[in-house]
Short mmCIF file of N, CA and C in Angstrom, two decimals:
data_model
loop_
_atom_site.label_atom_id
_atom_site.label_comp_id
_atom_site.label_asym_id
_atom_site.label_seq_id
_atom_site.Cartn_x
_atom_site.Cartn_y
_atom_site.Cartn_z
N MET A 1 124.75 66.02 126.90
CA MET A 1 124.09 67.16 126.97
C MET A 1 123.26 67.40 127.15
N GLN A 2 122.59 68.62 126.83
CA GLN A 2 121.28 69.32 127.27
C GLN A 2 120.24 69.70 125.86
N ALA A 3 119.40 69.61 125.87
CA ALA A 3 118.65 69.23 124.75
C ALA A 3 117.72 71.02 125.22
N TRP A 4 117.53 70.60 126.68
CA TRP A 4 116.30 71.46 126.16
C TRP A 4 116.20 72.26 127.99
N LYS A 5 116.59 73.23 127.99
CA LYS A 5 116.36 74.93 129.37
C LYS A 5 115.48 75.62 130.19
N LEU A 6 115.25 75.19 130.88
CA LEU A 6 113.85 76.33 131.19
C LEU A 6 114.24 77.55 131.67
N ALA A 7 113.72 78.78 130.76
CA ALA A 7 114.02 79.95 131.23
C ALA A 7 113.71 80.26 132.70
N ASP A 8 114.26 81.05 133.19
CA ASP A 8 114.04 81.82 134.27
C ASP A 8 112.25 82.65 133.77
N ALA A 9 112.20 83.27 135.10
CA ALA A 9 110.56 83.74 134.84
C ALA A 9 110.84 84.54 134.68
N PRO A 10 109.57 85.59 133.81
CA PRO A 10 110.12 86.87 133.60
C PRO A 10 109.72 87.57 135.10
N LYS A 11 110.56 88.34 134.44
CA LYS A 11 110.45 89.99 135.95
C LYS A 11 108.94 90.19 136.25
N ASN A 12 108.73 90.73 137.47
CA ASN A 12 107.34 91.12 137.97
C ASN A 12 106.24 90.89 137.63
N ASP A 13 106.55 89.39 136.85
CA ASP A 13 105.20 88.55 136.40
C ASP A 13 104.08 88.07 137.20
N LYS A 14 102.49 88.49 137.48
CA LYS A 14 101.82 88.10 138.12
C LYS A 14 101.09 86.98 137.77
N PHE A 15 100.74 86.57 136.85
CA PHE A 15 100.60 85.34 136.12
C PHE A 15 101.18 84.01 135.45
N GLN A 16 102.75 83.99 136.50
CA GLN A 16 103.38 82.84 135.33
C GLN A 16 103.90 82.53 134.05
N TYR A 17 103.09 83.80 133.36
CA TYR A 17 103.79 83.72 131.81
C TYR A 17 105.01 83.24 131.83
N THR A 18 104.44 82.84 130.10
CA THR A 18 106.73 82.30 130.50
C THR A 18 106.70 83.92 129.06
N HIS A 19 107.70 83.46 128.83
CA HIS A 19 108.92 84.92 127.81
C HIS A 19 107.70 84.32 126.78
N PHE A 20 108.06 83.67 125.95
CA PHE A 20 107.10 84.12 125.41
C PHE A 20 105.33 84.49 124.76
N ALA A 21 104.76 83.85 126.22
CA ALA A 21 104.02 84.74 125.84
C ALA A 21 103.12 85.94 126.04
N HIS A 22 104.41 85.91 126.66
CA HIS A 22 104.37 87.87 127.50
C HIS A 22 104.54 88.65 126.27
N LYS A 23 105.70 87.82 125.21
CA LYS A 23 105.86 88.14 123.62
C LYS A 23 104.98 88.85 122.55
N ILE A 24 103.98 87.35 122.61
CA ILE A 24 102.64 87.36 121.70
C ILE A 24 101.10 88.27 122.39
N ASN A 25 101.33 88.60 123.73
CA ASN A 25 100.09 89.09 123.76
C ASN A 25 100.90 91.13 124.17
N SER A 26 101.95 91.09 123.85
CA SER A 26 102.75 92.01 123.92
C SER A 26 102.39 93.42 122.85
N PHE A 27 102.15 94.73 123.85
CA PHE A 27 101.83 95.75 121.51
C PHE A 27 102.90 96.41 121.03
N ASP A 28 104.18 96.30 121.96
CA ASP A 28 105.45 96.04 121.71
C ASP A 28 105.83 95.41 120.39
N THR A 29 105.42 94.30 120.20
CA THR A 29 105.91 93.40 119.24
C THR A 29 103.86 93.20 118.01
N ALA A 30 104.05 94.23 118.47
CA ALA A 30 102.32 93.83 117.37
C ALA A 30 102.26 94.64 116.51
N PRO A 31 101.80 93.98 115.00
CA PRO A 31 102.22 95.15 113.78
C PRO A 31 101.51 95.93 113.55
N LYS A 32 101.95 97.12 112.65
CA LYS A 32 101.49 98.97 112.98
C LYS A 32 100.33 97.51 111.73
N LYS A 33 99.13 99.30 112.20
CA LYS A 33 97.92 98.97 112.22
C LYS A 33 97.14 97.47 112.65
N LEU A 34 97.63 97.45 113.28
CA LEU A 34 96.35 95.46 114.25
C LEU A 34 95.16 95.42 114.11
N LEU A 35 95.28 94.86 113.37
CA LEU A 35 93.45 94.38 113.55
C LEU A 35 92.34 93.86 114.68
N ALA A 36 91.50 95.49 114.15
CA ALA A 36 90.23 95.58 115.60
C ALA A 36 89.92 94.12 116.30
N SER A 37 89.72 92.58 115.01
CA SER A 37 89.79 91.56 115.95
C SER A 37 91.11 91.01 116.34
N ASP A 38 92.71 91.47 116.97
CA ASP A 38 93.34 90.65 117.72
C ASP A 38 93.36 90.13 119.04
N SER A 39 92.99 89.79 119.80
CA SER A 39 93.39 89.40 120.64
C SER A 39 93.79 90.43 121.60
N ARG A 40 94.52 91.20 121.61
CA ARG A 40 96.11 91.96 122.30
C ARG A 40 94.81 93.18 122.88
N LEU A 41 93.47 93.67 122.21
CA LEU A 41 92.63 94.43 121.83
C LEU A 41 91.82 94.07 123.70
N ARG A 42 91.61 92.38 123.40
CA ARG A 42 90.78 92.27 123.80
C ARG A 42 89.87 93.08 125.91
N PRO A 43 89.34 93.30 125.95
CA PRO A 43 89.04 94.74 127.33
C PRO A 43 88.88 94.24 127.91
N ASP A 44 88.46 91.95 128.32
CA ASP A 44 88.90 92.06 129.51
C ASP A 44 90.68 90.79 129.65
N ARG A 45 91.29 91.20 128.56
CA ARG A 45 92.68 90.16 129.13
C ARG A 45 93.18 91.37 129.39
N TYR A 46 92.50 93.32 128.86
CA TYR A 46 93.41 93.92 129.33
C TYR A 46 93.40 94.04 131.35
N ALA A 47 92.27 94.24 131.27
CA ALA A 47 91.64 94.23 133.52
C ALA A 47 92.18 93.18 133.80
N LEU A 48 93.02 92.08 133.33
CA LEU A 48 93.38 91.02 133.39
C LEU A 48 94.50 91.38 133.98
N GLU A 49 95.11 91.41 132.72
CA GLU A 49 96.58 91.79 132.94
C GLU A 49 96.77 93.26 134.16
N GLN A 50 95.68 93.76 134.65
CA GLN A 50 95.77 95.56 134.98
C GLN A 50 95.43 94.56 136.62
N GLY A 51 94.86 93.43 136.68
CA GLY A 51 94.92 93.15 138.07
C GLY A 51 93.34 93.08 138.42
N ASP A 52 92.04 93.53 137.46
CA ASP A 52 90.82 94.65 138.09
C ASP A 52 89.95 93.04 137.27
N LEU A 53 89.62 91.95 138.21
CA LEU A 53 89.60 90.66 138.01
C LEU A 53 87.69 91.16 137.99
N SER A 54 87.80 92.43 138.14
CA SER A 54 86.27 92.01 138.69
C SER A 54 85.63 92.36 136.47
N LYS A 55 86.18 93.94 136.84
CA LYS A 55 86.69 94.26 135.44
C LYS A 55 86.41 93.07 134.19
N ALA A 56 87.29 92.21 134.51
CA ALA A 56 87.63 91.10 133.55
C ALA A 56 86.52 90.99 133.15
N GLY A 57 86.43 90.07 134.35
CA GLY A 57 84.85 89.46 134.23
C GLY A 57 84.07 90.07 133.87
N PHE A 58 83.64 91.46 133.98
CA PHE A 58 82.84 91.89 133.73
C PHE A 58 82.98 91.93 132.17
N GLU A 59 84.59 92.42 131.51
CA GLU A 59 84.58 91.77 129.96
C GLU A 59 84.29 91.38 129.69
N LYS A 60 84.32 89.94 130.23
CA LYS A 60 83.93 88.65 129.37
C LYS A 60 82.84 88.37 129.01
N SER A 61 82.10 88.27 130.30
CA SER A 61 80.64 87.94 129.91
C SER A 61 79.93 89.18 128.35
N SER A 62 80.15 89.98 129.26
CA SER A 62 80.09 90.99 128.11
C SER A 62 80.53 90.70 126.47
N LEU A 63 81.16 89.91 126.32
CA LEU A 63 81.90 89.49 125.31
C LEU A 63 81.05 87.84 124.81
N GLU A 64 80.84 87.15 126.24
CA GLU A 64 80.37 86.41 125.28
C GLU A 64 78.66 86.68 124.77
N GLU A 65 78.13 87.21 125.59
CA GLU A 65 76.68 88.17 125.66
C GLU A 65 76.29 87.73 124.05
N ARG A 66 77.56 89.55 123.62
CA ARG A 66 77.39 89.82 122.37
C ARG A 66 77.88 88.40 121.26
N GLN A 67 78.78 87.60 121.75
CA GLN A 67 78.92 86.41 120.18
C GLN A 67 77.66 85.76 119.90
N ARG A 68 76.49 85.12 122.10
CA ARG A 68 75.97 84.08 121.80
C ARG A 68 74.94 85.80 121.05
N ALA A 69 74.51 86.85 120.56
CA ALA A 69 73.02 87.36 120.06
C ALA A 69 74.35 87.68 118.52
N GLU A 70 75.39 87.59 118.55
CA GLU A 70 75.78 87.09 117.05
C GLU A 70 75.26 86.12 116.34
N LYS A 71 75.60 84.80 117.05
CA LYS A 71 74.95 83.58 116.70
C LYS A 71 73.82 83.54 116.07
N LYS A 72 73.01 84.12 117.17
CA LYS A 72 71.48 83.69 116.50
C LYS A 72 70.73 84.39 115.87
N ASN A 73 71.96 85.91 115.35
CA ASN A 73 71.19 86.88 114.80
C ASN A 73 71.56 86.09 112.74
N ARG A 74 72.82 85.04 112.74
CA ARG A 74 73.13 84.72 111.97
C ARG A 74 72.23 83.48 111.73
N GLU A 75 72.00 82.83 112.84
CA GLU A 75 70.88 81.81 112.63
C GLU A 75 70.12 82.27 112.06
N GLU A 76 69.45 83.60 112.15
CA GLU A 76 68.18 83.61 112.20
C GLU A 76 67.75 84.25 110.74
N LYS A 77 69.49 84.70 110.06
CA LYS A 77 69.59 84.87 109.18
C LYS A 77 69.34 84.25 107.67
N GLY A 78 69.67 82.72 108.22
CA GLY A 78 70.64 81.80 107.76
C GLY A 78 72.29 81.68 106.80
N HIS A 79 72.63 83.15 107.61
CA HIS A 79 74.17 83.09 106.89
C HIS A 79 74.98 81.43 108.06
N LYS A 80 75.92 81.36 107.10
CA LYS A 80 76.87 80.79 107.82
C LYS A 80 77.94 81.36 108.15
N PHE A 81 79.28 81.10 109.12
CA PHE A 81 80.15 82.12 109.48
C PHE A 81 81.18 81.01 108.96
N THR A 82 81.60 82.50 108.03
CA THR A 82 83.14 82.21 108.07
C THR A 82 83.86 82.94 107.48
N PRO A 83 85.35 80.82 108.29
CA PRO A 83 86.06 82.66 108.55
C PRO A 83 87.08 83.49 107.57
N LYS A 84 87.77 84.17 107.67
CA LYS A 84 88.47 85.18 106.68
C LYS A 84 89.84 84.24 106.38
N TRP A 85 90.62 84.12 107.48
CA TRP A 85 92.07 84.06 107.78
C TRP A 85 91.74 81.51 107.05
N PHE A 86 91.35 81.28 106.52
CA PHE A 86 91.08 79.52 106.33
C PHE A 86 90.31 79.06 105.63
N ASP A 87 90.32 78.41 104.69
CA ASP A 87 89.51 77.56 104.47
C ASP A 87 88.78 75.87 104.42
N PHE A 88 88.02 75.60 104.55
CA PHE A 88 86.94 74.12 104.81
C PHE A 88 88.23 72.73 104.18
N ALA A 89 88.59 72.58 104.52
CA ALA A 89 89.70 71.80 103.86
C ALA A 89 89.02 69.87 103.79
N ASN A 90 87.77 70.46 103.68
CA ASN A 90 86.78 68.70 103.36
C ASN A 90 87.32 67.36 104.05
N GLU A 91 87.54 67.41 105.36
CA GLU A 91 88.13 67.14 106.68
C GLU A 91 87.74 67.25 107.42
N VAL A 92 87.15 65.95 108.01
CA VAL A 92 86.24 66.34 109.88
C VAL A 92 87.28 65.38 110.80
N ALA A 93 87.96 65.93 111.36
CA ALA A 93 88.87 64.81 112.86
C ALA A 93 88.35 64.10 113.45
N ALA A 94 88.52 62.99 113.98
CA ALA A 94 87.66 62.49 115.33
C ALA A 94 88.51 63.12 116.63
N THR A 95 87.81 63.58 117.60
CA THR A 95 88.55 63.54 118.65
C THR A 95 87.36 63.13 119.81
N PRO A 96 88.60 63.99 120.69
CA PRO A 96 87.65 63.24 122.27
C PRO A 96 85.81 63.34 122.44
N TRP A 97 86.43 65.22 122.02
CA TRP A 97 85.38 66.15 122.17
C TRP A 97 84.28 65.60 120.49
N GLY A 98 84.66 65.32 120.15
CA GLY A 98 83.86 64.94 119.03
C GLY A 98 83.95 64.85 117.21
N ASP A 99 83.58 64.87 116.03
CA ASP A 99 84.26 65.30 115.39
C ASP A 99 84.48 66.62 115.28
N LEU A 100 85.70 67.19 114.22
CA LEU A 100 85.36 68.32 114.15
C LEU A 100 86.36 68.97 112.60
N GLU A 101 85.72 69.58 112.55
CA GLU A 101 85.51 70.01 110.56
C GLU A 101 87.43 70.64 110.75
N VAL A 102 87.99 70.40 109.90
CA VAL A 102 89.93 70.21 110.01
C VAL A 102 89.66 71.85 108.75
N TYR A 103 90.33 73.19 108.97
CA TYR A 103 91.00 74.01 108.41
C TYR A 103 92.27 74.00 108.03
N GLN A 104 91.71 75.20 107.04
CA GLN A 104 93.93 75.09 106.76
C GLN A 104 93.75 77.01 106.25
N TYR A 105 94.89 76.92 107.01
CA TYR A 105 94.85 78.30 106.37
C TYR A 105 95.05 78.76 104.72
N ASN A 106 94.45 80.01 104.19
CA ASN A 106 94.59 80.68 103.72
C ASN A 106 95.44 80.76 102.64
N GLY A 107 96.59 81.70 103.31
CA GLY A 107 97.15 82.64 102.82
C GLY A 107 97.03 83.93 102.90
N LYS A 108 95.85 84.87 102.90
CA LYS A 108 94.86 85.63 102.44
C LYS A 108 95.94 86.88 103.81
N TYR A 109 95.60 86.37 104.90
CA TYR A 109 96.19 87.23 106.00
C TYR A 109 97.78 87.88 105.67
N THR A 110 98.34 86.56 105.33
CA THR A 110 99.87 87.45 104.68
C THR A 110 99.30 88.05 103.37
N GLU A 111 99.01 88.41 102.67
CA GLU A 111 99.04 88.96 101.57
C GLU A 111 97.83 90.42 102.88
N HIS A 112 96.92 90.29 103.10
CA HIS A 112 96.94 91.61 103.68
C HIS A 112 97.38 92.24 104.49
N ARG A 113 98.35 91.95 105.09
CA ARG A 113 99.95 92.71 106.46
C ARG A 113 100.50 92.64 105.01
N ALA A 114 100.86 91.81 103.96
CA ALA A 114 101.93 93.14 103.09
C ALA A 114 100.94 94.19 102.63
N ALA A 115 99.59 94.27 102.60
CA ALA A 115 99.32 95.17 102.02
C ALA A 115 99.32 96.47 103.07
N ILE A 116 98.79 96.17 104.43
CA ILE A 116 99.50 96.90 105.04
C ILE A 116 100.82 97.30 105.26
N ASP A 117 101.51 96.45 105.27
CA ASP A 117 102.72 97.35 105.51
C ASP A 117 103.41 98.08 104.39
N GLY A 118 102.86 97.32 102.78
CA GLY A 118 103.56 98.18 101.96
C GLY A 118 102.76 99.67 101.47
N SER A 119 101.57 99.60 102.37
CA SER A 119 101.44 100.73 102.42
C SER A 119 102.34 102.34 102.47
N SER A 120 102.41 103.06 101.97
CA SER A 120 102.85 104.54 101.71
C SER A 120 102.28 105.44 102.43
N SER A 121 101.11 104.58 103.16
CA SER A 121 100.33 106.70 104.55
C SER A 121 101.82 106.30 105.72
N GLY A 122 102.08 107.78 105.92
CA GLY A 122 102.78 107.39 106.87
C GLY A 122 102.47 107.95 108.26
N GLU A 123 100.96 107.70 107.99
CA GLU A 123 99.81 108.12 109.16
C GLU A 123 100.36 107.64 110.33
N GLU A 124 100.66 107.55 111.93
CA GLU A 124 101.23 107.02 112.79
C GLU A 124 100.14 106.41 113.49
N ILE A 125 99.36 105.35 113.91
CA ILE A 125 98.36 104.97 114.70
C ILE A 125 98.76 104.15 116.06
N ASP A 126 97.82 105.17 116.83
CA ASP A 126 98.22 104.62 118.84
C ASP A 126 97.95 103.25 118.51
N ILE A 127 98.28 102.30 118.49
CA ILE A 127 97.46 100.65 118.52
C ILE A 127 96.53 100.28 119.69
N LYS A 128 96.35 101.17 120.89
CA LYS A 128 96.01 100.85 121.14
C LYS A 128 94.81 101.40 121.78
N SER A 129 95.03 102.70 120.64
CA SER A 129 93.07 102.80 120.73
C SER A 129 92.63 102.51 120.16
N THR A 130 92.80 101.17 118.78
CA THR A 130 92.08 100.61 118.40
C THR A 130 90.64 99.70 119.03
N GLU A 131 89.17 100.03 118.63
CA GLU A 131 89.18 98.89 119.77
C GLU A 131 88.81 97.47 119.39
N PHE A 132 88.16 97.31 119.72
CA PHE A 132 88.48 95.31 119.39
C PHE A 132 86.94 95.43 119.01
N ASN A 133 87.40 94.70 117.95
CA ASN A 133 86.17 94.64 117.77
C ASN A 133 86.21 92.81 116.33
N PRO A 134 85.39 92.38 116.70
CA PRO A 134 85.72 90.38 116.59
C PRO A 134 84.71 90.52 115.35
N TRP A 135 83.22 91.54 116.15
CA TRP A 135 81.75 91.06 114.87
C TRP A 135 81.36 91.34 113.09
N GLN A 136 80.96 89.93 113.65
CA GLN A 136 80.09 89.58 111.88
C GLN A 136 79.44 90.82 111.19
N TYR A 137 78.41 90.75 112.69
CA TYR A 137 77.55 92.65 112.06
C TYR A 137 77.84 93.97 113.45
N GLU A 138 78.57 94.43 112.29
CA GLU A 138 78.87 95.71 113.28
C GLU A 138 77.99 96.48 113.95
N ASP A 139 76.29 96.17 113.47
CA ASP A 139 75.66 97.11 114.51
C ASP A 139 75.69 96.54 114.96
N LEU A 140 74.75 94.86 115.02
CA LEU A 140 74.42 94.56 116.51
C LEU A 140 75.05 94.31 117.91
N ALA A 141 74.36 95.20 118.99
CA ALA A 141 73.55 95.52 120.51
C ALA A 141 73.47 94.11 120.39
N ALA A 142 73.99 93.14 122.06
CA ALA A 142 73.72 91.90 123.47
C ALA A 142 72.26 92.26 123.72
N ASN A 143 71.86 91.73 122.85
CA ASN A 143 70.33 91.18 124.30
C ASN A 143 70.39 91.43 125.35
#
């Protein structure tokens, strides 16, 4: 009895991704009105897919600089980062990398998606034209 079989590698695959990895990273499987924070929109990921390693490195570095600047700004203002789609479970898990807070899904993304998917707007949106924006502080420029 065979319990599992490795699927053939996808054709024209440069990065040895599985079919599943291609599917979850594809715009073809993306929901309409993709969130601006969806990783499919990351410019570094897109540049890497296109084989432009120099641009991918630059974009990754830019994202990391922006992330550090936002964290610094948040800490200076005394704000705490609060995830939108997860709530703290009042639990801490010990890991080899230290203690980590445990979060649980709060269902708000499902509600958000249902509202978007059920909207009567017939407006077609080009998903690829959505700019990647995971930032809490919209107007923050990297220092």
